[in-house]
Amino acid sequence: MSKSSRSKPKEVGSKQLPIYQHKTKLTQAVKDSTFLVVTGETGSGKTTQLPQYLYEAGFCKDGRIGITQPRRVAAITVAQRVAQEMQCTVGREVGYQVRFDDCTSEDTVVKYMTDGCLLREILADPGLSQYSVVILDEVHERSLNTDILLGLLKKIFSDPAKASKRRHFPVKVVVMSATLETDKLSAFLDNCPVFAIPGRTFPVTCTFGTAVGPKDLESTGYVREVVKVALDIHTSERAGDILVFLTGQSEIERACDLLYEKAETIDYQYDVQDQTVDGILILPLYGSMPTDQQRQIFQPPPPGIRKCVVATNIAATSLTINGIKYIVDSGFVKQLNHNSRVGMDVLEVVPISKSEAQQRAGRAGRTSAGKCFRIYTKEFWEKCMPEYTIPEIQRTSLTAVVLTLKCLGVHDVIRFPYLDCPEERFILEALKQLYQFDAIDRSGKVTQLGELMVEFPLHPGLTRALLKAASLGCQDLLLPVAAMLSVENIFIRPGHPEKQKEADKKHKALAAKTGSMNDFATLLSVFQLCKSSDRPSAWCKDNWIHWRALKSAFSVENQLQEILLRLQQKKDFPVETFSGNKSELFRQCLCTGYFTNVARRSVGKVFCTMDGHGSMVHIHPSSSLFDQETELNWVIFHDVLVTSRVYIRTVCPIRYEWVKDLLPKLHEVDVYELSSVAREEVTDEEMIKWEMKEAAKRQPEVSAEDVMKKLEKRNNETTVSDARARYLQRKQQRQQSKAL
DNA sequence: GAGCACTGC
């Protein structure tokens, strides 16, 4: 680092912000203790100002100030703003680092980054030797990485003797959060002091509705209701834009259609109190929308026109729309929950928490006083909505997290200092899976393979398959597939039936081109075809492929390749030779990573998973295997989707021999009740015979209901069938409302 | 015979 860059601290920061009058006390508070909790609502200026105050107070003489953010955009934009305030270019004294974009230099002393980036840094440098201050921001959001960092920082710096031995200038840890659960945070960090900064937001008055009560937990009636409320606002409230919160793309499109319809039938011009509002501009907003379409949302509406944005939760934290004065809150959100009892992730619609509802309401008070219309009753608020959102660490699969912790020397992952402990069975499940992948041994110690696996930003199963391929010298087959599976879905399926047919046709053709019924091979082929195309974006448009998603798959593939090359230069990188059929090489590599996701044909199109849960699953209609009448009896799959049925997606036929030796591994460490069939070493033929016998005992035709009943019986917790029941109920309601 | 919120490395 150059000395000149920090010898003369400039007078920094904006004096207008509420935080300014606390400047001296705040820097003193940081000096006085190892841990400090700083609270303050949005608009207090803590994210941009605190690092500058600390810089000015000389905290950078001995190292950097690192500030984490849960989101990339936040890290980048905040760094840009702070650089501007400190009158330097981004990448010099002030910089940022996010995945694929490192904008820092030797001069950088104030570094904004994503929480995932800091976690990676700790992996390489467990003492965080280049930092004098580490600031975790937006801790109240409880992102998985921030929660892990919180535990790690507590563990590393809690013991002052240990901390000061590490360097003559001990690291300061500042945790910044909205004014929620601050006592809990302080207690967690050795009862450290709490510093509160008043915010600067405008009051938002909230009203409850009558449409959704405790009995309407599974109702979709709320789409009609939010439309009605939005139009009421439009006809009776003074100027100011509306933001409506719904749960997903299809719901949003339906709401927008209804709004267009209804808006046309009412008078075009209103006299709202003393102001005239001419009309309403209706804009949908969700994550997978094209970026240029998203950009429209931020443009101010034409004079006299009211803007009405109908959005997913993306508008709650990720994107801020100016000029919003009215909120319509449906009270629901779509959330991905991991169910360890059945070993799958279930995406479901659930009521939001009270804190989330407050967050939504707050979106109306950023520039002036606002109003929030909740369509649910006070009773719903009291009885159905939890105080706080369950943190991600308690809802998610922990396999990758546990491996990371183990590689950081945290051997006892159950007694790691979690701010909120995940359920023990979630941790056990993760350990079991890591053992199955040979990432840890029987004693729970990380293997050589595990040390390699932790380097990859991928699901452990994918990493396992990739490393197998690399050891056999065929990584070119797996790198693109791993990249494609770690970005959002690349196949576009539009809402309109006509276009849907067209897209399906194109996708089927792409699958047919590979000559094999293997969805993984289709992904590889799409990747290669697009990459070698002269005009890749046009190619995507023509084939109904998500260009934005594919572009990120290209950069992920690049990154994976770089990591792999670096690891292969180590002398102990495994090398194997392959004796089997060359054409089967690809699928056999996949088996190494997906033997935990093996299913065997049961009856007709119903398959039975072999992971010990024995769940009944169906091939998803988007799979190239869906309408194939073949003899195949064994498949591996990438993921499970619970809707009208339990579907497996991205499927690949395999031979029993390829997984025969791996399957026992699934049951060696028996944490859960295992399916009785899978435990036995049997041949394919024997398996089929057994299955025929079983099938004869049952009804000739296995209905979805039977399958679900079976699943339900198997699991005391009925999350999967609950989810399905809810889905069916919603579908029925939708049909009823259509009929009306 | 199809229903994928949002992040992140």
XYZ file of C-alpha atoms (C1' of nucleotides) in Angstrom:
749
model
C 0.000 0.000 0.000
C 1.275 3.426 -0.829
C 1.836 5.683 2.127
C 0.710 8.855 0.446
C -2.811 7.564 0.056
C -3.512 7.620 3.756
C -1.125 10.090 5.294
C -3.543 12.979 4.959
C -7.085 12.074 5.875
C -9.506 14.401 4.150
C -12.461 15.916 5.918
C -14.992 13.405 4.806
C -18.652 12.573 4.625
C -21.915 14.367 4.396
C -22.802 16.567 7.337
C -26.489 16.466 6.499
C -27.025 12.898 7.660
C -28.368 12.019 11.131
C -25.219 10.028 11.874
C -22.970 13.109 11.650
C -23.691 14.479 15.125
C -22.625 11.128 16.623
C -19.327 11.014 14.751
C -16.945 11.454 17.687
C -18.823 9.198 20.057
C -19.177 6.550 17.385
C -15.481 6.354 16.536
C -14.714 6.272 20.236
C -17.146 3.396 20.709
C -15.368 1.429 18.008
C -12.022 2.107 19.688
C -13.302 1.043 23.086
C -14.338 -2.541 22.435
C -13.729 -5.441 20.098
C -17.375 -5.861 19.201
C -19.917 -3.129 18.599
C -23.522 -3.261 17.446
C -24.704 -0.204 15.492
C -28.402 0.144 14.823
C -30.246 2.620 12.688
C -33.038 2.551 10.149
C -32.441 3.051 6.442
C -31.490 6.626 5.755
C -29.342 7.097 8.830
C -26.205 7.009 6.702
C -24.407 4.296 8.635
C -23.378 2.283 5.583
C -21.685 5.166 3.806
C -20.457 7.306 6.698
C -19.096 4.982 9.391
C -16.253 3.622 7.222
C -15.267 7.195 6.360
C -15.227 8.261 10.016
C -13.073 5.280 10.897
C -10.739 6.091 8.012
C -10.432 9.650 9.248
C -9.806 8.445 12.793
C -6.785 6.533 11.565
C -8.122 3.000 11.543
C -6.547 2.400 8.140
C -3.010 2.923 9.296
C -2.792 -0.706 10.144
C -5.002 -2.417 7.664
C -8.193 -2.201 5.702
C -11.763 -1.550 6.653
C -13.965 -4.255 5.149
C -17.732 -3.797 4.885
C -19.971 -6.675 3.806
C -23.315 -6.441 2.025
C -25.742 -9.277 1.269
C -26.139 -8.119 -2.341
C -23.779 -7.344 -5.218
C -25.509 -4.178 -6.408
C -25.419 -2.723 -2.920
C -21.680 -3.379 -2.558
C -20.950 -1.751 -5.917
C -23.229 1.288 -5.675
C -22.272 2.116 -2.096
C -18.574 1.919 -2.975
C -19.177 4.269 -5.886
C -20.956 6.768 -3.707
C -18.346 6.674 -0.960
C -15.531 7.066 -3.500
C -17.286 10.139 -4.790
C -17.624 11.560 -1.279
C -13.969 10.858 -0.575
C -13.011 12.321 -3.928
C -11.173 9.335 -5.278
C -11.780 6.892 -8.094
C -13.371 3.569 -7.286
C -10.677 0.947 -6.993
C -8.168 3.252 -5.319
C -8.687 4.148 -1.641
C -12.273 2.991 -1.884
C -13.007 -0.222 -3.750
C -15.340 -3.167 -3.935
C -15.142 -6.867 -4.580
C -17.977 -9.078 -5.766
C -17.920 -12.330 -7.718
C -16.489 -11.776 -11.226
C -15.595 -8.191 -10.387
C -12.666 -7.228 -8.163
C -12.317 -3.473 -8.161
C -9.646 -3.025 -5.508
C -5.945 -2.209 -5.561
C -3.010 -1.995 -3.177
C -4.246 1.486 -2.226
C -7.669 0.245 -1.211
C -8.323 0.845 2.476
C -12.115 0.962 2.457
C -13.397 -2.187 0.815
C -17.056 -2.986 0.217
C -17.825 -6.579 -0.652
C -20.506 -9.245 -0.598
C -20.678 -11.449 2.480
C -19.824 -14.470 0.321
C -16.573 -12.802 -0.744
C -15.432 -12.249 2.838
C -16.262 -15.870 3.641
C -14.010 -16.965 0.775
C -11.287 -14.672 2.080
C -11.457 -16.212 5.539
C -11.003 -19.601 3.884
C -7.700 -18.408 2.435
C -6.666 -16.268 5.423
C -8.425 -17.381 8.626
C -6.947 -14.536 10.699
C -8.149 -11.840 8.285
C -4.669 -10.347 8.568
C -5.239 -7.495 6.137
C -8.148 -5.984 8.074
C -8.194 -3.637 11.022
C -11.979 -3.326 11.048
C -14.617 -5.714 9.748
C -18.146 -4.341 9.414
C -21.088 -6.652 8.769
C -23.948 -4.623 7.326
C -27.658 -5.488 6.977
C -27.320 -8.195 9.610
C -31.077 -8.096 10.278
C -31.634 -9.650 6.863
C -30.022 -12.792 8.248
C -28.534 -14.026 5.007
C -26.847 -17.427 5.233
C -23.351 -16.047 4.670
C -23.763 -13.168 7.119
C -24.945 -15.589 9.812
C -21.919 -17.817 9.249
C -19.586 -14.794 9.311
C -21.141 -13.650 12.562
C -20.344 -16.986 14.215
C -16.854 -17.100 12.735
C -15.951 -13.558 13.813
C -17.230 -14.286 17.302
C -15.106 -17.412 17.396
C -11.979 -15.718 16.037
C -12.035 -12.489 18.030
C -14.020 -13.310 21.149
C -10.972 -14.280 23.145
C -9.039 -11.020 23.618
C -5.839 -12.828 24.557
C -5.942 -14.823 21.350
C -6.999 -11.851 19.281
C -4.194 -9.588 20.436
C -1.574 -12.298 20.013
C -2.420 -12.324 16.354
C -1.221 -8.749 15.799
C -0.408 -5.678 17.791
C -3.560 -3.934 16.652
C -6.608 -6.113 17.293
C -9.383 -6.270 14.751
C -12.588 -4.414 15.516
C -15.861 -6.044 14.557
C -18.862 -3.800 13.944
C -22.267 -5.337 13.318
C -24.869 -3.064 11.730
C -28.559 -3.842 11.786
C -31.978 -2.258 11.639
C -33.459 -1.801 15.085
C -34.586 -5.400 15.437
C -33.277 -7.928 17.908
C -30.366 -5.724 18.894
C -30.286 -7.128 22.426
C -29.903 -10.591 20.992
C -26.990 -9.452 18.829
C -25.284 -7.715 21.725
C -25.723 -10.766 23.969
C -24.283 -12.954 21.220
C -21.191 -10.766 20.896
C -20.064 -10.916 24.535
C -22.642 -8.327 25.700
C -20.997 -5.654 23.616
C -22.268 -2.050 23.584
C -25.090 -1.007 21.272
C -24.945 2.308 19.486
C -28.263 3.592 18.180
C -28.530 6.164 15.408
C -31.869 7.769 14.699
C -33.118 7.255 11.167
C -34.620 9.716 8.782
C -37.711 8.228 7.265
C -41.216 9.555 6.976
C -44.223 8.158 8.819
C -46.269 5.506 7.059
C -49.796 4.886 8.258
C -50.885 1.280 7.995
C -54.431 -0.006 7.735
C -55.692 -3.574 7.912
C -58.255 -4.984 5.502
C -60.948 -7.600 5.664
C -60.108 -9.858 2.740
C -57.608 -12.284 4.254
C -58.178 -13.738 7.700
C -56.724 -16.748 9.478
C -59.072 -19.001 7.504
C -57.709 -17.811 4.170
C -54.191 -19.096 4.653
C -54.234 -20.953 1.357
C -56.369 -18.563 -0.603
C -55.502 -16.924 -3.872
C -58.410 -14.580 -3.502
C -55.862 -11.991 -2.580
C -55.001 -11.245 -6.214
C -58.492 -9.864 -6.803
C -58.332 -8.036 -3.514
C -55.023 -6.276 -4.174
C -56.352 -5.193 -7.567
C -59.446 -3.763 -5.938
C -57.426 -1.934 -3.299
C -55.003 -0.555 -5.873
C -57.889 0.843 -7.918
C -59.483 2.285 -4.765
C -56.243 4.091 -4.046
C -56.143 5.323 -7.592
C -59.638 6.769 -7.464
C -59.569 8.229 -3.988
C -56.029 9.092 -2.925
C -53.966 12.079 -3.943
C -51.061 11.810 -6.374
C -48.246 9.378 -5.663
C -47.238 6.017 -7.054
C -48.447 2.604 -5.889
C -46.373 -0.500 -5.128
C -48.175 -3.826 -4.869
C -46.502 -6.880 -3.283
C -47.422 -10.311 -4.651
C -45.591 -13.650 -4.657
C -44.696 -14.679 -8.199
C -44.599 -14.073 -11.918
C -47.896 -15.713 -12.892
C -49.745 -13.990 -10.065
C -48.282 -10.657 -11.077
C -49.268 -11.125 -14.695
C -52.791 -12.047 -13.648
C -53.039 -9.001 -11.412
C -51.783 -6.739 -14.202
C -54.323 -8.188 -16.645
C -57.107 -7.545 -14.151
C -55.844 -4.018 -13.560
C -55.792 -3.236 -17.284
C -59.328 -4.569 -17.633
C -60.765 -2.723 -14.673
C -58.822 0.457 -15.297
C -60.356 0.695 -18.742
C -63.888 0.349 -17.487
C -63.663 3.256 -15.081
C -63.514 6.879 -15.994
C -60.167 7.912 -17.293
C -59.832 11.127 -15.363
C -60.258 11.611 -11.652
C -60.422 14.592 -9.410
C -58.714 13.267 -6.380
C -59.177 15.788 -3.634
C -57.400 18.839 -4.969
C -55.344 17.115 -7.610
C -56.119 15.590 -10.946
C -54.891 12.159 -11.830
C -55.466 11.211 -15.422
C -54.719 7.581 -15.686
C -52.730 4.691 -14.400
C -49.574 3.109 -15.738
C -49.361 -0.552 -14.775
C -45.926 -2.162 -14.579
C -45.032 -5.716 -13.556
C -41.699 -6.362 -11.816
C -40.008 -9.672 -11.069
C -36.497 -11.046 -11.150
C -36.477 -13.024 -14.383
C -37.858 -10.089 -16.375
C -35.541 -8.723 -19.079
C -33.313 -6.012 -17.660
C -34.394 -3.289 -20.095
C -38.003 -3.926 -19.128
C -37.000 -3.692 -15.469
C -35.388 -0.343 -16.147
C -38.731 1.170 -17.224
C -39.924 0.826 -13.645
C -37.518 3.474 -12.448
C -38.546 6.123 -14.930
C -40.946 8.709 -13.562
C -44.427 8.408 -15.077
C -45.657 11.070 -17.536
C -47.169 14.125 -15.784
C -50.616 13.461 -14.353
C -50.244 9.706 -14.690
C -50.012 7.477 -11.652
C -47.551 4.603 -11.713
C -48.587 1.272 -10.246
C -45.820 -1.307 -9.888
C -46.871 -4.895 -9.207
C -43.834 -6.670 -7.826
C -42.432 -9.698 -6.037
C -40.336 -9.390 -2.922
C -37.548 -8.089 -5.167
C -38.945 -4.609 -4.434
C -38.627 -5.115 -0.668
C -34.841 -4.926 -0.469
C -33.074 -5.329 -3.808
C -34.612 -2.513 -5.801
C -35.731 0.880 -4.593
C -38.318 2.721 -6.645
C -38.588 6.447 -6.059
C -41.897 8.229 -5.677
C -43.775 5.360 -4.025
C -46.396 6.695 -1.668
C -48.832 3.806 -1.380
C -48.180 0.163 -0.594
C -50.607 -2.687 -1.132
C -49.434 -5.679 0.870
C -50.810 -9.141 0.068
C -49.180 -10.548 3.199
C -47.658 -13.512 1.366
C -44.266 -14.472 -0.014
C -42.884 -17.440 -1.937
C -40.161 -19.126 0.030
C -37.822 -22.059 -0.567
C -37.719 -24.353 2.428
C -35.578 -27.397 2.871
C -37.299 -30.447 4.267
C -34.756 -32.865 5.642
C -37.370 -35.503 6.441
C -37.939 -36.124 2.777
C -34.609 -34.719 1.678
C -35.958 -32.110 -0.679
C -36.475 -28.429 -1.143
C -40.049 -27.234 -1.361
C -41.005 -23.882 -2.799
C -44.145 -22.668 -1.083
C -46.337 -19.632 -0.506
C -46.340 -18.602 3.158
C -47.461 -15.558 5.174
C -44.729 -12.975 5.652
C -43.420 -12.103 9.110
C -44.377 -8.935 10.956
C -40.911 -7.508 10.459
C -41.160 -8.184 6.749
C -44.541 -6.439 6.661
C -42.949 -3.424 8.324
C -40.158 -3.512 5.780
C -42.718 -3.497 2.971
C -44.614 -0.602 4.547
C -41.370 1.337 4.924
C -40.999 1.398 1.159
C -43.711 4.082 1.079
C -41.925 6.466 3.422
C -38.626 7.091 1.730
C -39.330 10.535 0.319
C -42.496 11.680 2.077
C -45.222 10.388 4.373
C -46.963 7.345 2.935
C -49.787 4.884 3.387
C -49.745 1.112 3.537
C -52.884 -0.898 2.831
C -52.694 -4.407 4.195
C -55.364 -6.615 2.708
C -55.313 -8.984 5.675
C -57.115 -8.556 8.989
C -55.602 -7.584 12.311
C -56.405 -11.116 13.435
C -54.353 -12.564 10.571
C -51.484 -10.331 11.621
C -51.714 -11.535 15.187
C -52.380 -15.219 14.602
C -50.709 -16.138 11.330
C -47.687 -13.921 10.951
C -44.535 -14.733 12.930
C -42.591 -11.887 14.587
C -39.489 -12.424 12.492
C -38.697 -14.289 9.306
C -37.019 -17.631 10.002
C -33.362 -17.052 9.138
C -32.059 -18.742 6.026
C -29.687 -20.933 8.001
C -32.684 -22.700 9.525
C -34.462 -23.242 6.230
C -31.740 -24.332 3.869
C -29.617 -27.342 2.965
C -26.374 -27.020 4.910
C -24.111 -29.361 2.953
C -21.891 -26.657 1.462
C -21.873 -24.604 4.670
C -20.797 -27.542 6.818
C -17.953 -28.332 4.413
C -16.797 -24.712 4.566
C -16.846 -24.725 8.363
C -14.964 -28.012 8.506
C -12.316 -26.627 6.182
C -11.967 -23.652 8.515
C -11.152 -26.034 11.329
C -14.586 -25.953 12.952
C -14.791 -29.639 13.709
C -17.832 -29.578 15.954
C -20.350 -28.076 13.579
C -23.247 -28.747 15.925
C -21.880 -26.580 18.704
C -20.601 -23.812 16.437
C -21.771 -20.422 17.792
C -24.834 -19.868 15.619
C -26.912 -16.795 16.334
C -29.849 -19.121 15.671
C -29.107 -22.838 15.655
C -30.204 -24.881 12.672
C -32.026 -28.075 13.573
C -29.664 -30.866 14.433
C -31.074 -33.169 11.774
C -30.274 -30.567 9.115
C -26.654 -30.681 10.224
C -26.639 -34.473 10.443
C -28.082 -34.677 6.958
C -25.330 -32.403 5.669
C -22.660 -34.524 7.353
C -24.150 -37.658 5.895
C -24.145 -36.211 2.427
C -20.544 -35.024 2.739
C -19.563 -38.505 3.836
C -21.345 -39.934 0.830
C -19.340 -37.662 -1.448
C -16.077 -38.664 0.232
C -15.582 -35.072 1.319
C -15.260 -36.130 4.954
C -14.275 -39.474 6.458
C -16.017 -41.538 9.118
C -14.540 -39.452 11.881
C -15.831 -36.271 10.275
C -12.412 -35.060 9.146
C -12.128 -33.335 5.795
C -10.536 -35.566 3.158
C -8.136 -34.504 0.456
C -11.071 -34.533 -1.912
C -13.050 -32.334 0.469
C -10.239 -29.790 0.479
C -10.534 -29.620 -3.300
C -14.319 -29.492 -3.252
C -14.548 -26.481 -0.955
C -12.788 -24.356 -3.563
C -15.736 -24.552 -5.954
C -18.738 -22.247 -5.657
C -21.121 -25.092 -6.544
C -23.438 -27.641 -4.975
C -21.205 -30.397 -3.564
C -22.772 -33.035 -5.817
C -21.935 -31.064 -8.928
C -18.437 -30.439 -7.644
C -17.991 -34.157 -7.023
C -19.003 -34.992 -10.593
C -16.770 -32.265 -11.967
C -13.746 -33.496 -10.024
C -14.363 -37.049 -11.200
C -14.434 -35.811 -14.786
C -11.280 -33.775 -14.210
C -9.424 -36.772 -12.820
C -10.398 -38.665 -15.965
C -9.383 -35.779 -18.211
C -12.868 -35.035 -19.538
C -13.678 -31.860 -17.602
C -14.776 -30.183 -20.846
C -17.962 -32.234 -20.645
C -18.768 -31.342 -17.067
C -17.632 -27.707 -16.757
C -20.456 -26.330 -18.936
C -23.040 -28.576 -17.276
C -21.980 -27.490 -13.794
C -22.179 -23.862 -14.916
C -25.597 -24.304 -16.532
C -27.018 -25.944 -13.427
C -25.769 -23.256 -11.101
C -27.468 -20.349 -12.878
C -31.198 -19.698 -13.133
C -33.307 -21.813 -15.495
C -32.244 -21.125 -19.071
C -35.355 -22.419 -20.813
C -38.034 -19.784 -21.361
C -41.645 -20.901 -21.161
C -43.955 -17.989 -21.945
C -47.474 -17.539 -20.594
C -49.369 -17.462 -23.881
C -50.417 -20.939 -25.114
C -49.395 -20.242 -28.731
C -45.914 -19.118 -27.818
C -45.681 -21.912 -25.297
C -46.111 -24.469 -28.048
C -43.466 -22.753 -30.103
C -40.977 -22.685 -27.225
C -41.635 -26.327 -26.364
C -41.043 -27.304 -29.977
C -37.700 -25.510 -30.047
C -36.605 -27.053 -26.778
C -37.582 -30.541 -27.935
C -35.560 -29.999 -31.086
C -32.526 -28.988 -29.047
C -32.833 -32.133 -26.971
C -33.239 -34.300 -30.070
C -30.043 -32.866 -31.554
C -27.934 -34.582 -28.910
C -29.192 -37.976 -30.021
C -29.534 -39.138 -26.457
C -32.354 -38.837 -23.992
C -30.333 -37.078 -21.405
C -31.180 -33.637 -20.073
C -27.629 -33.031 -18.911
C -26.391 -33.621 -22.458
C -28.997 -31.128 -23.706
C -27.564 -28.510 -21.359
C -24.066 -29.214 -22.646
C -25.282 -28.979 -26.213
C -27.129 -25.693 -25.674
C -24.011 -24.246 -24.063
C -21.779 -25.298 -26.956
C -24.209 -24.367 -29.725
C -24.720 -20.890 -28.341
C -21.056 -20.314 -27.658
C -20.077 -21.217 -31.212
C -22.873 -19.138 -32.698
C -22.027 -15.914 -34.568
C -24.834 -14.037 -32.922
C -25.417 -15.757 -29.606
C -28.139 -13.447 -28.340
C -30.134 -13.874 -31.539
C -29.617 -17.624 -31.333
C -31.057 -17.573 -27.829
C -34.056 -15.523 -28.827
C -34.744 -17.887 -31.680
C -34.549 -20.947 -29.430
C -36.409 -19.523 -26.427
C -33.307 -19.564 -24.283
C -32.646 -17.037 -21.533
C -29.709 -15.051 -22.912
C -28.949 -13.311 -19.626
C -28.833 -16.666 -17.802
C -26.663 -18.245 -20.477
C -24.253 -15.321 -20.378
C -23.778 -15.829 -16.663
C -23.296 -19.560 -17.314
C -20.420 -18.587 -19.627
C -18.693 -16.594 -16.904
C -19.337 -19.264 -14.279
C -17.770 -21.851 -16.588
C -14.774 -19.596 -16.987
C -14.370 -19.218 -13.255
C -14.732 -22.960 -12.640
C -12.104 -23.637 -15.276
C -9.692 -21.235 -13.575
C -10.204 -22.849 -10.173
C -9.760 -26.301 -11.670
C -6.526 -25.369 -13.467
C -5.129 -23.917 -10.271
C -5.960 -27.081 -8.318
C -4.644 -29.401 -11.024
C -1.229 -27.815 -10.669
C -1.043 -29.192 -7.154
C 0.881 -32.425 -7.230
C -1.687 -34.498 -5.358
C -4.594 -33.844 -7.688
C -6.176 -37.238 -8.356
C -5.678 -38.866 -11.757
C -7.632 -41.918 -12.819
C -7.959 -43.981 -15.953
C -11.225 -45.034 -17.485
C -11.785 -48.564 -18.649
C -15.455 -48.459 -19.584
C -17.292 -47.486 -22.713
C -16.125 -44.060 -23.914
C -19.615 -42.950 -24.920
C -20.779 -43.613 -21.398
C -17.998 -41.602 -19.798
C -20.140 -38.483 -19.401
C -22.990 -40.240 -17.650
C -20.704 -42.204 -15.384
C -19.057 -38.991 -14.210
C -22.503 -37.607 -13.418
C -23.269 -40.705 -11.361
C -20.366 -39.947 -9.032
C -22.053 -36.715 -8.017
C -25.677 -37.752 -8.295
C -25.830 -41.208 -6.743
C -27.713 -39.574 -3.883
C -30.360 -38.687 -6.484
C -31.012 -42.100 -7.992
C -34.496 -43.320 -8.798
C -35.686 -46.667 -10.036
C -38.785 -47.256 -12.142
C -41.633 -48.401 -10.012
C -44.820 -48.610 -12.047
C -45.388 -46.942 -15.403
C -44.099 -43.430 -15.127
C -43.639 -43.485 -11.409
C -40.127 -43.769 -10.048
C -38.954 -44.474 -6.545
C -35.981 -42.624 -5.074
C -33.199 -44.711 -3.622
C -31.895 -42.214 -1.092
C -33.448 -44.003 1.842
C -36.650 -41.992 1.808
C -38.168 -44.045 -0.973
C -40.316 -41.184 -2.208
C -42.434 -41.705 -5.302
C -41.565 -39.260 -8.045
C -42.543 -38.473 -11.646
C -40.481 -37.396 -14.612
C -41.206 -33.737 -15.289
C -42.820 -33.059 -18.677
C -40.013 -30.687 -19.604
C -37.585 -33.617 -19.583
C -36.591 -35.281 -22.826
C -37.314 -38.581 -21.087
C -40.920 -37.681 -20.454
C -42.523 -39.101 -23.562
C -40.002 -41.797 -24.251
C -41.227 -45.348 -24.043
C -38.044 -47.143 -23.154
C -36.766 -49.974 -21.113
C -34.778 -47.679 -18.889
C -35.302 -48.421 -15.264
C -32.678 -46.352 -13.514
C -32.224 -42.593 -13.656
C -30.359 -39.858 -11.851
C -31.850 -36.391 -11.509
C -30.723 -32.905 -10.580
C -33.663 -31.598 -8.589
C -37.172 -32.158 -7.293
C -40.192 -29.928 -7.752
C -43.409 -30.328 -5.778
C -46.507 -29.076 -7.583
C -49.440 -31.152 -8.727
C -47.106 -34.129 -8.359
C -43.634 -34.728 -7.079
C -41.509 -34.184 -10.161
C -37.850 -34.841 -10.894
C -36.225 -32.487 -13.393
C -33.042 -32.633 -15.457
C -32.972 -36.399 -15.709
C -30.461 -38.874 -17.146
C -30.845 -42.620 -17.691
C -28.078 -44.731 -16.192
C -27.082 -48.337 -15.761
C -27.516 -49.968 -12.420
C -23.873 -51.137 -12.452
C -22.659 -47.555 -12.372
C -24.252 -46.815 -9.043
C -24.275 -50.343 -7.605
C -21.073 -49.791 -5.696
C -22.068 -46.325 -4.604
C -25.576 -47.067 -3.331
C -24.474 -48.908 -0.167
C -22.676 -45.741 0.789
C -26.084 -44.076 1.059
C -26.935 -46.370 3.922
C -23.628 -46.878 5.638
C -24.152 -44.024 7.996
C -27.771 -44.567 8.799
C -29.154 -41.346 10.174
C -32.647 -41.964 8.925
C -34.949 -44.816 8.363
C -33.978 -46.434 5.111
C -36.096 -47.938 2.422
C -35.930 -51.688 2.902
C -35.340 -52.423 -0.777
C -32.379 -50.216 -1.290
C -30.407 -51.722 1.508
C -30.079 -55.071 -0.191
C -27.532 -55.811 -2.855
C -29.719 -57.015 -5.683
C -29.403 -57.203 -9.432
C -31.489 -55.195 -11.799
C -33.580 -58.210 -12.726
C -34.253 -59.126 -9.158
C -35.246 -55.581 -8.464
C -37.746 -55.576 -11.304
C -39.217 -58.890 -10.183
C -39.632 -57.572 -6.701
C -41.246 -54.467 -8.019
C -43.675 -56.447 -10.195
C -44.734 -58.435 -7.165
C -45.232 -55.273 -5.181
C -47.135 -53.670 -8.024
C -49.468 -56.668 -8.283
C -50.338 -56.232 -4.645
C -51.303 -52.643 -5.255
C -53.903 -51.077 -7.486
C -53.087 -51.572 -11.180
C -52.998 -47.839 -11.690
C -51.077 -45.776 -9.197
C -52.662 -42.371 -8.811
C -50.994 -39.238 -7.563
C -53.190 -39.500 -4.491
C -51.863 -42.974 -3.701
C -48.331 -41.757 -4.088
C -48.943 -38.819 -1.860
C -50.687 -40.941 0.741
C -47.711 -43.236 0.759
C -45.378 -40.299 1.153
C -47.527 -38.904 3.893
C -47.527 -42.152 5.781
C -43.802 -42.331 5.487
C -43.261 -38.915 6.917
C -44.774 -37.705 10.097
C -44.164 -34.231 8.894
C -46.289 -33.727 5.844
C -44.672 -30.689 4.361
C -44.635 -32.146 0.872
C -48.249 -33.240 0.866
C -49.231 -30.036 2.581
C -47.578 -28.131 -0.194
C -49.367 -30.200 -2.772
C -52.728 -29.890 -1.031
C -52.271 -26.171 -0.944
C -51.368 -26.164 -4.620
C -54.460 -28.159 -5.568
C -56.663 -25.950 -3.468
C -55.272 -22.865 -5.138
C -55.767 -24.419 -8.556
C -59.360 -25.242 -7.755
C -60.029 -21.733 -6.547
C -58.491 -20.330 -9.665
C -60.729 -22.488 -11.838
C -63.762 -21.445 -9.838
C -62.963 -17.794 -10.180
C -62.421 -18.299 -13.894
C -65.809 -20.004 -14.225
C -67.467 -17.063 -12.519
C -48.801 -33.402 -19.458
C -45.759 -28.804 -17.317
C -46.968 -23.272 -12.349
C -39.351 -21.124 -10.652
C -39.498 -15.995 -4.781
C -34.820 -13.835 -3.853
C -29.753 -13.768 -2.944
C -24.560 -15.394 -3.148
C -19.397 -17.764 -3.930
